[in-house]
Amino acid sequence: MASTPRIVIIGAGIVGTNVADELVARGWNNITVLDQGPLNMPGGSTSHAPGLVFQTNPSKTMTTFAKYTVEKLLSLSEDGVSCFNQVGGLELATTETRLADLKRKLGYAASWGIEGTILSPAECKELYPLLNDEDVLGGLHVPSDGLASAARAVQLLIRRTETAGVTYLGSTTVTGIQQANRRVTGVETSEGVIPADIVISCGGFWGAKIGALIGMSVPLLPLAHQYVKTAPVPELKGRNELPNGATLPILRHQDQDLYYREHGERYGIGSYAHRPMPVDLEDLETFNPESVNEHNMPSRLDFTLEDFLPAWEASKQLLPGLAESEIEDGFNGIFSFTPDGGPLIGESRELDGFFVAEAVWVTHSAGVAKAVAELLTTGKSETDLGECDITRFEDVQLTPEYVSETSQQNFVEIYDVLHPLQPRLSPRNLRVSPFHARQKELGGFFLESGGWERPYWFEANAGLLKEMPTEWLPPARDAWAQMFSSPIAAAEAWKTRTAVAMYDMTPLKRLEVSGPGALKLLQELTTADLDKKPGAVTYTLLLDHAGGVRSDITVARLSEDRFQLGANGNIDTAYFTRAARHQTQSGSATDWVQVRDTTGGTCCIGLWGPLARDLVSGISEDDFSNDGLRYFRAKDVVIGGVPVTAMRLSYVGELGWELYTSAEYGQRLWDALWKAGQPFGVIAAGRAAFSSLRLEKGYRSWGADMTTEHDPFEAGLGFAVKMTKDSFIGKGALEGRTEEGSARRLRCLTIDDGRSIVLGKEPVYYKEQSVGYVTSAAYGYTVAKPIAYAYLPATVSIGDSVEIEYFGRRIRATVTEDPLYDPKMTRLRG
């Protein structure tokens, strides 16, 4: 067998052992797995995990991870007993809000390929006879959910992979990571140095400490979570043959932040209904690994009964049989939480060859391990990892203060019913544009993303609702769709289409790529031909080696060796930074290239609308005519005495420009445009109008309308691919593919009744079969109907009727040619 890279996995829990197994399955050898605890019970979160696996999640990625975990643990068995007990899952609703949420969750299940059913109170009782259904309004039953035997699975995986040649070293502490030329070379341990080409940190709640060994911020917070086992419960007597067996579905009572499982004649009860309990790892430093046992391990802290007592009373109300029992054993178990609740996966920006798979719960463990193994062996995970990528966070989101506060907030809200636009209450105002003071004066309603305050609409525009034509008025929304929305967005869309509006585009990630090797780098990483004269602006894609869309960007060539990129976020920054470093290190002096994130030091106003040229011409001597600055061109200009780089682009489908300047000039630029725009009816407009206008124009949004799971032709972006280029990443994978030959296509749907507004991720049915899901949706103010986009099989054609399931009801929609607005581009090019 050919030798493969030397792999060292730090952590022999459910994630680390699964990563080893997935690598072995793909033909890799030379694998060593380390743990600071004894291998028979390492003492991390896996050792005490209760093992409940509820698969359905608003995230397609997380659901995919959970589905694979179920499949794998079912197949992992010994003596005819698998490591997964598929007893099913039952989530209860005791409030109307929760019942509605379960119907929405059933929609997610259908979108992601999970079978489920909404049950009546009587059906819940029939399925779970020990239940007091007096307060139950309904439940979501997923038959494929169940119980993972995590600790047992770890032991079976260790034995299986040891047979395949994997080396395991228990009671071995990692003390350092060796490196040379910004690449991993080995792992320093209490037993000596282990050479390594690739290191994978699977240390669980120790992950931040491991990352610190290379100066890497791993944004996770260890938090304690309460779990108890009761004394024998008479109603459970005789139900289970095994002492730890279970036959009833796993149970969630999310309205009280509780979950339940059987342990033979006992109940296991998990509670999030208590104060957050952050854990300082320094307090665990003196723990003796050799003393680990079932009741004595680093991840199992002393039980605080006073925190659990309210949960105990709520449990006895739901399960009356508990009144004849008592709490026999309890502990506060340590788990990992992150600022956005997602796992941390991928390669470090700081050190090549250092990977992490952290903040991963048992529910998603095997799925994450599979993704990591695919990433290492093929360069691409079959499952999109954008929302899990370790590099997704901005610098301010990596500070200990931010990580602590937001992770604790996620603990508190873990079972809350949260709207897709639900804003954080704190921390806020971490990043504000130079226009923020003016936007507040105009009554901006702000939501937060990536630390940025983003205005969604402006109360100052409320009076326009009385002025605009009645056909622009949107229909009344249901209560859920109405949250974090306002009809003022209709007025802002109207003014954008008929006059002129100013949009704050500052939060758009901006990168400067410069140096003699800049063009070479960009040509290899993008699908378009960027070898154009300075002043050219190009829309292009970044692909992975399998042809999946890893991002879409705009590239402006400002000079021979300086480019400005409009990117999607920090993942792009890490990608370009790493690629630039590799090219600079391996190439000649002419290959030198630098990548700089200029977002914080610059700002941008999107000035769009049919009167935009009239406005700007009054405060600039530069030529903004069609001949003076054509569509998708850029030039340096002066506006109101402010030096500006103007790019003739528009994400809303109207004439205008993205106007970039240095942050210190931002407020002056805003004021100059605002004053000059008064005769033309200029307004400030927000993200709500922006989202509607971009969907009318058919513009895609990365992360929603396309990911690495989609190729450019499926996404309707074949025009952005220049197959005649000599080479670019992903080109080989696209050979022979066409939009017409794609098995699925991103399609525009218009809602037949003209009023039902969906929000995204809802399942789409064709001939009573779930065939896709909504990627983006909004009300189209210009076209006066709701719009949704969805990936559908190629057999579904323009004009066909489909149905979107929204909170349990079916909404009819029609597959429609896109774009809906200005398909000939006359508004943009005029």
Tab-separated table of N, CA and C in Angstrom, residues 10 376 593:
chain	number	residue	atom	x	y	z
A	10	ILE	N	-5.813	14.759	17.263
A	10	ILE	CA	-5.784	15.064	18.692
A	10	ILE	C	-7.196	14.906	19.239
A	376	LEU	N	-9.807	16.304	3.199
A	376	LEU	CA	-8.390	15.962	3.181
A	376	LEU	C	-8.016	15.113	1.983
A	593	VAL	N	2.570	38.469	-4.510
A	593	VAL	CA	1.233	39.042	-4.461
A	593	VAL	C	0.822	39.223	-3.001
